[in-house]
């Protein structure tokens, strides 16, 4: 994807931040063992620090069918994100099924019926999970104790992951609790450890011209491909809590669960356009713009990182002070309010960032 310089200071009164210039375009943890399904991916090149090697399943251990998780992984792969991959048939799963069904010309029921499963999985279904060996480069860190207070966060050199388990969870589009449920209670994660994860494939570190903030590595660390279908326009729909991407023929090509607006900062209904993208952005905290800020807070600049207030990317909109961005808390998407902007999981925000560019129309509707 061609990159464009974004030389501006993006003030987000609704998200209460500014984003500085960017470009467009080992701690161990105890984790609990369930799924047993055959691996379906070859070993990745050892030279790639983000490449997880798929390990053969133990001989004689029967495979366990995880129908909902298998469907979630396949939806994620197809671009119709159910958000956090957790094997639960909740609201986000239903919305993702509806989006996939619409895109494939199937009856839009939100039910995981036989026709939908056949269209989604094909003749050779991929497994829901596989065993992988954690590469040393991925496990290295650094990791940070990230405080909740934004003024305290400003003192850190980066807003990276708290620990390896959290980093693994985002890489495989899930949350730490799911990884704990998929593995032995006494397992400790670290370089060389074999762990069961949702079957999200490796992506190579992308080479991007002018990539001064490591966006290619960020994409690889989130399991997001650099090359994505290009969106002609996007629609943010508050009635069902999703962001949809369409091509020039008005065909639905991707869908992501989103958190949008609140009573204090409602979603700005209307037609806007994308003005630019800032990957791995700094966050300029201005307490005067937060309705819930402490009276003792001071202005501060927070360094980039997936645990920053806007996650790994900021997509600027023509509506002043509004944007689309990631989040440090993926499990809250669609379940809590925002400060007015549109929040996605970090992996979905990164994928969307590869689908859009300046000038893409953005329609916000009730």
Tab-separated table of C-alpha atoms in Angstrom:
chain	number	residue	atom	x	y	z
A	1	UNK	CA	0.000	0.000	0.000
A	2	UNK	CA	1.462	3.357	-0.959
A	3	UNK	CA	2.318	5.575	1.970
A	4	UNK	CA	1.638	9.273	2.301
A	5	UNK	CA	3.163	11.681	4.831
A	6	UNK	CA	0.723	12.912	7.423
A	7	UNK	CA	2.303	16.168	8.602
A	8	UNK	CA	-0.168	17.623	11.015
A	9	UNK	CA	-1.302	17.641	14.577
A	10	UNK	CA	-4.632	15.841	14.804
A	11	UNK	CA	-6.718	17.164	17.665
A	12	UNK	CA	-9.431	14.826	18.879
A	13	UNK	CA	-11.788	16.559	21.254
A	14	UNK	CA	-14.121	13.593	21.159
A	15	UNK	CA	-11.229	11.158	21.626
A	16	UNK	CA	-9.401	13.961	23.421
A	17	UNK	CA	-6.061	13.577	21.708
A	18	UNK	CA	-3.687	14.793	19.069
A	19	UNK	CA	-1.568	12.589	16.857
A	20	UNK	CA	1.901	13.680	15.830
A	21	UNK	CA	3.509	13.155	12.449
A	22	UNK	CA	3.646	9.587	11.242
A	23	UNK	CA	3.107	8.078	7.804
A	24	UNK	CA	0.113	6.686	6.058
A	25	UNK	CA	0.032	3.630	4.518
A	26	UNK	CA	10.244	-12.026	28.744
A	27	UNK	CA	7.887	-12.322	31.185
A	28	UNK	CA	6.154	-15.681	31.786
A	29	UNK	CA	2.522	-16.322	32.656
A	30	UNK	CA	0.522	-19.277	33.848
A	31	UNK	CA	-2.109	-20.367	31.406
A	32	UNK	CA	-5.636	-23.954	31.248
A	33	UNK	CA	-6.184	-27.574	27.586
A	34	UNK	CA	-9.012	-28.236	25.427
A	35	UNK	CA	-9.002	-28.352	21.631
A	36	UNK	CA	-7.075	-31.039	19.806
A	37	UNK	CA	-7.204	-30.527	16.033
A	38	UNK	CA	-4.717	-31.245	13.256
A	39	UNK	CA	-2.285	-28.525	12.224
A	40	UNK	CA	-2.771	-27.182	8.718
A	41	UNK	CA	0.118	-24.773	8.164
A	42	UNK	CA	3.751	-25.457	7.255
A	43	UNK	CA	6.598	-24.253	9.408
A	44	UNK	CA	7.412	-20.581	8.880
A	45	UNK	CA	10.889	-19.226	8.072
A	46	UNK	CA	13.018	-19.218	11.211
A	47	UNK	CA	14.570	-15.870	10.261
A	48	UNK	CA	11.278	-14.055	10.759
A	49	UNK	CA	11.034	-12.970	14.432
A	50	UNK	CA	7.233	-13.031	14.230
A	51	UNK	CA	6.913	-16.451	12.559
A	52	UNK	CA	5.280	-19.113	14.723
A	53	UNK	CA	6.136	-22.703	13.766
A	54	UNK	CA	3.113	-25.008	13.739
A	55	UNK	CA	3.780	-28.114	15.835
A	56	UNK	CA	2.245	-31.527	14.950
A	57	UNK	CA	-0.586	-32.675	17.160
A	58	UNK	CA	0.277	-35.348	19.753
A	59	UNK	CA	-0.195	-38.879	18.406
A	60	UNK	CA	-3.255	-40.697	19.634
A	61	UNK	CA	-4.999	-37.617	21.030
A	62	UNK	CA	-8.506	-37.345	19.537
A	63	UNK	CA	-9.437	-34.075	17.856
A	64	UNK	CA	-11.990	-31.937	19.652
A	65	UNK	CA	-14.506	-30.101	17.495
A	66	UNK	CA	-14.891	-26.406	18.379
A	67	UNK	CA	-17.626	-25.399	15.954
A	68	UNK	CA	-18.172	-21.784	17.024
A	69	UNK	CA	-14.452	-21.032	17.331
A	70	UNK	CA	-13.780	-22.620	13.939
A	71	UNK	CA	-16.471	-20.396	12.417
A	72	UNK	CA	-15.070	-17.306	14.171
A	73	UNK	CA	-11.567	-17.987	12.855
A	74	UNK	CA	-12.925	-18.480	9.328
A	75	UNK	CA	-14.963	-15.257	9.545
A	76	UNK	CA	-11.884	-13.366	10.724
A	77	UNK	CA	-9.904	-14.812	7.818
A	78	UNK	CA	-12.643	-13.747	5.370
A	79	UNK	CA	-12.650	-10.145	6.655
A	80	UNK	CA	-15.913	-10.343	8.615
A	81	UNK	CA	-14.553	-9.950	12.102
A	82	UNK	CA	-16.381	-11.326	15.147
A	83	UNK	CA	-14.008	-9.286	17.297
A	84	UNK	CA	-12.328	-11.331	20.033
A	85	UNK	CA	-12.098	-15.020	19.066
A	86	UNK	CA	-13.597	-16.750	22.092
A	87	UNK	CA	-15.797	-19.583	20.766
A	88	UNK	CA	-18.963	-17.896	22.028
A	89	UNK	CA	-22.044	-17.357	19.879
A	90	UNK	CA	-22.747	-13.820	21.021
A	91	UNK	CA	-23.788	-10.547	19.445
A	92	UNK	CA	-20.514	-9.955	17.562
A	93	UNK	CA	-20.577	-13.486	16.129
A	94	UNK	CA	-24.151	-13.003	14.891
A	95	UNK	CA	-23.282	-9.649	13.304
A	96	UNK	CA	-20.263	-11.163	11.574
A	97	UNK	CA	-22.407	-14.000	10.189
A	98	UNK	CA	-24.937	-11.483	8.858
A	99	UNK	CA	-22.200	-9.524	7.123
A	100	UNK	CA	-20.719	-12.650	5.573
A	101	UNK	CA	-24.140	-13.856	4.469
A	102	UNK	CA	-24.909	-10.506	2.827
A	103	UNK	CA	-21.576	-10.483	1.022
A	104	UNK	CA	-22.054	-14.039	-0.269
A	105	UNK	CA	-25.668	-13.602	-1.351
A	106	UNK	CA	-27.062	-15.903	1.324
A	107	UNK	CA	-30.226	-15.347	3.387
A	108	UNK	CA	-29.214	-12.859	6.090
A	109	UNK	CA	-30.338	-14.713	9.208
A	110	UNK	CA	-27.341	-14.438	11.509
A	111	UNK	CA	-27.636	-18.189	12.021
A	112	UNK	CA	-24.720	-20.539	11.454
A	113	UNK	CA	-26.707	-22.827	9.174
A	114	UNK	CA	-25.485	-25.482	6.751
A	115	UNK	CA	-25.355	-23.169	3.717
A	116	UNK	CA	-23.363	-20.565	5.638
A	117	UNK	CA	-20.949	-23.171	6.995
A	118	UNK	CA	-20.402	-24.572	3.500
A	119	UNK	CA	-19.713	-21.114	2.038
A	120	UNK	CA	-17.476	-20.154	4.955
A	121	UNK	CA	-15.425	-23.323	5.394
A	122	UNK	CA	-15.331	-24.737	1.865
A	123	UNK	CA	-14.480	-28.350	1.065
A	124	UNK	CA	-11.393	-28.509	3.293
A	125	UNK	CA	-12.181	-26.721	6.550
A	126	UNK	CA	-9.263	-25.256	8.469
A	127	UNK	CA	-8.956	-26.149	12.166
A	128	UNK	CA	-10.191	-23.870	14.914
A	129	UNK	CA	-6.855	-24.039	16.751
A	130	UNK	CA	-3.338	-25.303	16.311
A	131	UNK	CA	-0.222	-25.781	18.373
A	132	UNK	CA	2.583	-23.286	17.760
A	133	UNK	CA	6.067	-22.725	19.145
A	134	UNK	CA	6.681	-19.183	20.405
A	135	UNK	CA	9.639	-17.593	18.577
A	136	UNK	CA	12.339	-15.942	20.674
A	137	UNK	CA	12.024	-12.649	18.790
A	138	UNK	CA	8.341	-12.403	19.607
A	139	UNK	CA	8.833	-13.333	23.270
A	140	UNK	CA	11.613	-10.819	23.875
A	141	UNK	CA	9.490	-7.825	24.840
A	142	UNK	CA	10.029	-5.281	26.328
A	143	UNK	CA	6.955	-5.407	28.524
A	144	UNK	CA	5.561	-2.644	30.712
A	145	UNK	CA	3.433	-2.190	33.803
A	146	UNK	CA	0.919	0.201	32.213
A	147	UNK	CA	-0.926	2.342	34.781
A	148	UNK	CA	-4.504	3.444	34.189
A	149	UNK	CA	-3.751	7.120	34.785
A	150	UNK	CA	-2.850	8.889	31.534
A	151	UNK	CA	-0.456	11.260	33.270
A	152	UNK	CA	1.433	8.262	34.633
A	153	UNK	CA	1.380	6.568	31.206
A	154	UNK	CA	3.166	9.638	29.808
A	155	UNK	CA	6.225	8.704	31.890
A	156	UNK	CA	6.736	5.403	30.014
A	157	UNK	CA	9.095	5.093	27.009
A	158	UNK	CA	6.351	3.199	25.132
A	159	UNK	CA	2.852	1.871	25.772
A	160	UNK	CA	3.636	-1.729	24.895
A	161	UNK	CA	2.133	-4.958	26.120
A	162	UNK	CA	2.023	-5.716	29.819
A	163	UNK	CA	3.298	-9.266	29.378
A	164	UNK	CA	3.821	-12.005	26.814
A	165	UNK	CA	0.382	-13.520	27.380
A	166	UNK	CA	-1.314	-10.251	26.416
A	167	UNK	CA	0.933	-9.934	23.348
A	168	UNK	CA	0.103	-13.512	22.301
A	169	UNK	CA	-3.603	-12.844	22.743
A	170	UNK	CA	-3.559	-9.877	20.342
A	171	UNK	CA	-1.398	-11.792	17.843
A	172	UNK	CA	-4.056	-14.516	17.706
A	173	UNK	CA	-7.051	-12.147	17.885
A	174	UNK	CA	-8.296	-13.228	21.259
A	175	UNK	CA	-7.836	-12.410	24.960
A	176	UNK	CA	-5.616	-13.940	27.651
A	177	UNK	CA	-8.515	-15.773	29.285
A	178	UNK	CA	-9.157	-17.730	26.070
A	179	UNK	CA	-5.507	-18.770	25.803
A	180	UNK	CA	-5.672	-19.881	29.416
A	181	UNK	CA	-8.718	-22.030	28.614
A	182	UNK	CA	-6.995	-23.654	25.622
A	183	UNK	CA	-3.890	-24.774	27.522
A	184	UNK	CA	-2.757	-26.643	30.639
A	185	UNK	CA	-3.216	-24.845	33.972
A	186	UNK	CA	0.473	-25.284	34.838
A	187	UNK	CA	1.815	-24.048	31.489
A	188	UNK	CA	4.236	-21.120	31.477
A	189	UNK	CA	4.722	-19.165	28.247
A	190	UNK	CA	8.112	-18.061	26.983
A	191	UNK	CA	10.486	-18.414	24.050
A	192	UNK	CA	10.288	-21.957	22.665
A	193	UNK	CA	7.085	-22.839	24.535
A	194	UNK	CA	4.435	-24.761	22.607
A	195	UNK	CA	0.979	-23.272	23.087
A	196	UNK	CA	-2.478	-23.823	21.604
A	197	UNK	CA	-3.939	-20.753	19.876
A	198	UNK	CA	-6.746	-19.798	17.472
A	199	UNK	CA	-5.585	-20.665	13.950
A	200	UNK	CA	-4.538	-17.201	12.754
A	201	UNK	CA	-1.758	-17.572	10.183
A	202	UNK	CA	1.657	-15.892	10.110
A	203	UNK	CA	2.152	-12.709	8.148
A	204	UNK	CA	5.642	-11.617	7.071
A	205	UNK	CA	7.068	-8.306	8.214
A	206	UNK	CA	5.908	-5.926	5.467
A	207	UNK	CA	8.400	-3.702	3.684
A	208	UNK	CA	6.825	-0.251	3.418
A	209	UNK	CA	8.548	2.781	1.964
A	210	UNK	CA	9.215	5.466	4.582
A	211	UNK	CA	8.149	3.200	7.444
A	212	UNK	CA	9.847	5.047	10.304
A	213	UNK	CA	7.495	3.821	13.035
A	214	UNK	CA	7.691	0.090	12.403
A	215	UNK	CA	4.241	-0.376	10.877
A	216	UNK	CA	5.399	-3.453	8.953
A	217	UNK	CA	6.402	-5.107	12.218
A	218	UNK	CA	3.148	-4.044	13.864
A	219	UNK	CA	1.144	-5.742	11.116
A	220	UNK	CA	3.165	-8.949	11.515
A	221	UNK	CA	2.823	-8.852	15.310
A	222	UNK	CA	-0.974	-8.661	14.911
A	223	UNK	CA	-1.205	-11.343	12.213
A	224	UNK	CA	-2.553	-8.808	9.681
A	225	UNK	CA	-1.603	-8.954	5.995
A	226	UNK	CA	-0.242	-5.819	4.353
A	227	UNK	CA	-2.253	-6.423	1.166
A	228	UNK	CA	-5.993	-5.980	1.650
A	229	UNK	CA	-8.918	-5.305	-0.704
A	230	UNK	CA	-9.322	-1.567	-1.218
A	231	UNK	CA	-12.431	0.170	0.087
A	232	UNK	CA	-14.243	2.820	-1.922
A	233	UNK	CA	-16.333	3.903	1.058
A	234	UNK	CA	-17.158	2.850	4.603
A	235	UNK	CA	-20.385	2.964	6.610
A	236	UNK	CA	-20.534	3.201	10.398
A	237	UNK	CA	-23.920	2.011	11.603
A	238	UNK	CA	-24.828	2.753	15.209
A	239	UNK	CA	-27.982	0.625	15.039
A	240	UNK	CA	-26.008	-2.613	14.926
A	241	UNK	CA	-22.588	-1.453	16.111
A	242	UNK	CA	-20.497	-2.315	13.065
A	243	UNK	CA	-18.238	-0.631	10.529
A	244	UNK	CA	-18.690	-1.901	6.963
A	245	UNK	CA	-16.316	-1.444	4.027
A	246	UNK	CA	-17.570	-1.451	0.423
A	247	UNK	CA	-15.810	-1.507	-2.925
A	248	UNK	CA	-16.506	0.791	-5.901
A	249	UNK	CA	-19.369	-1.487	-7.006
A	250	UNK	CA	-20.976	-1.079	-3.563
A	251	UNK	CA	-20.199	-4.687	-2.657
A	252	UNK	CA	-19.607	-5.422	1.009
A	253	UNK	CA	-15.974	-6.543	1.352
A	254	UNK	CA	-15.319	-6.370	5.113
A	255	UNK	CA	-17.048	-5.735	8.405
A	256	UNK	CA	-15.766	-5.002	11.914
A	257	UNK	CA	-17.524	-4.671	15.302
A	258	UNK	CA	-17.094	-1.162	16.679
A	259	UNK	CA	-17.701	1.006	19.708
A	260	UNK	CA	-19.033	4.416	18.708
A	261	UNK	CA	-20.104	7.469	20.661
A	262	UNK	CA	-21.807	7.966	23.993
A	263	UNK	CA	-24.332	10.219	25.690
A	264	UNK	CA	-21.591	12.797	26.247
A	265	UNK	CA	-19.999	12.435	22.792
A	266	UNK	CA	-22.569	11.054	20.314
A	267	UNK	CA	-21.666	9.643	16.914
A	268	UNK	CA	-21.741	12.556	14.415
A	269	UNK	CA	-24.368	11.430	11.903
A	270	UNK	CA	-23.556	12.475	8.332
A	271	UNK	CA	-21.147	12.007	5.436
A	272	UNK	CA	-17.435	12.637	5.997
A	273	UNK	CA	-14.210	11.491	4.425
A	274	UNK	CA	-10.875	10.094	5.540
A	275	UNK	CA	-8.212	12.795	5.669
A	276	UNK	CA	-5.182	10.689	6.546
A	277	UNK	CA	-3.710	7.868	8.632
A	278	UNK	CA	-1.173	7.861	11.450
A	279	UNK	CA	0.329	4.489	12.321
A	280	UNK	CA	1.763	3.834	15.785
A	281	UNK	CA	0.865	7.419	16.774
A	282	UNK	CA	1.822	9.489	19.776
A	283	UNK	CA	-1.128	10.549	21.940
A	284	UNK	CA	-1.370	14.184	23.071
A	285	UNK	CA	-3.445	14.196	26.221
A	286	UNK	CA	-5.325	17.409	26.976
A	287	UNK	CA	-7.440	17.050	30.142
A	288	UNK	CA	-9.460	20.138	29.169
A	289	UNK	CA	-11.061	18.031	26.437
A	290	UNK	CA	-12.056	15.110	28.687
A	291	UNK	CA	-15.399	15.567	30.418
A	292	UNK	CA	-14.346	12.896	32.945
A	293	UNK	CA	-10.734	14.078	33.488
A	294	UNK	CA	-9.356	14.824	36.940
A	295	UNK	CA	-8.939	18.489	37.814
A	296	UNK	CA	-5.306	17.755	38.720
A	297	UNK	CA	-4.355	16.274	35.323
A	298	UNK	CA	-1.822	18.086	33.156
A	299	UNK	CA	-1.250	18.054	29.392
A	300	UNK	CA	1.087	15.236	28.373
A	301	UNK	CA	2.446	13.336	25.367
A	302	UNK	CA	2.069	9.556	25.509
A	303	UNK	CA	4.417	7.404	23.448
A	304	UNK	CA	3.112	4.918	20.858
A	305	UNK	CA	2.065	1.369	21.620
A	306	UNK	CA	-0.850	-1.083	21.457
A	307	UNK	CA	-1.822	-0.148	25.014
A	308	UNK	CA	-2.067	3.552	24.190
A	309	UNK	CA	-5.492	5.251	24.266
A	310	UNK	CA	-5.914	4.904	20.468
A	311	UNK	CA	-4.040	1.629	20.041
A	312	UNK	CA	-1.866	1.113	16.976
A	313	UNK	CA	-3.476	3.449	14.418
A	314	UNK	CA	-5.440	6.686	14.040
A	315	UNK	CA	-7.612	7.195	10.919
A	316	UNK	CA	-8.420	10.900	10.740
A	317	UNK	CA	-11.827	12.104	9.532
A	318	UNK	CA	-12.984	15.379	7.992
A	319	UNK	CA	-15.321	15.837	10.957
A	320	UNK	CA	-13.112	17.884	13.311
A	321	UNK	CA	-11.843	15.966	16.342
A	322	UNK	CA	-13.152	12.574	15.197
A	323	UNK	CA	-11.364	9.468	13.989
A	324	UNK	CA	-11.313	5.684	13.803
A	325	UNK	CA	-8.711	3.936	15.946
A	326	UNK	CA	-7.614	0.889	17.907
A	327	UNK	CA	-7.967	0.170	21.607
A	328	UNK	CA	-5.956	-1.270	24.504
A	329	UNK	CA	-9.011	-3.280	25.628
A	330	UNK	CA	-10.310	-5.408	22.700
A	331	UNK	CA	-12.798	-7.301	24.863
A	332	UNK	CA	-14.780	-4.068	25.400
A	333	UNK	CA	-15.528	-3.400	21.716
A	334	UNK	CA	-19.279	-3.143	21.197
A	335	UNK	CA	-19.870	-3.405	24.940
A	336	UNK	CA	-18.857	0.004	26.320
A	337	UNK	CA	-19.124	3.626	25.239
A	338	UNK	CA	-16.384	5.722	23.648
A	339	UNK	CA	-15.432	9.384	23.872
A	340	UNK	CA	-17.139	9.918	20.529
A	341	UNK	CA	-14.725	8.283	18.101
A	342	UNK	CA	-15.006	4.838	16.503
A	343	UNK	CA	-12.975	2.163	18.256
A	344	UNK	CA	-11.990	-1.228	16.812
A	345	UNK	CA	-9.741	-3.984	18.110
A	346	UNK	CA	-6.108	-3.283	17.239
A	347	UNK	CA	-6.042	-6.079	14.651
A	348	UNK	CA	-9.245	-4.881	12.978
A	349	UNK	CA	-8.080	-1.243	13.022
A	350	UNK	CA	-4.779	-2.305	11.434
A	351	UNK	CA	-6.612	-4.235	8.735
A	352	UNK	CA	-8.940	-1.332	8.000
A	353	UNK	CA	-5.934	0.989	7.772
A	354	UNK	CA	-4.618	-1.170	4.911
A	355	UNK	CA	-7.975	-0.907	3.112
A	356	UNK	CA	-8.480	2.872	3.114
A	357	UNK	CA	-6.655	6.046	2.148
A	358	UNK	CA	-7.237	9.785	2.050
A	359	UNK	CA	-10.450	10.694	0.235
A	360	UNK	CA	-12.397	7.535	1.082
A	361	UNK	CA	-15.961	8.481	2.005
A	362	UNK	CA	-17.190	7.677	5.525
A	363	UNK	CA	-20.926	7.647	6.211
A	364	UNK	CA	-22.140	7.646	9.824
A	365	UNK	CA	-25.748	6.600	10.195
A	366	UNK	CA	-28.094	5.986	13.132
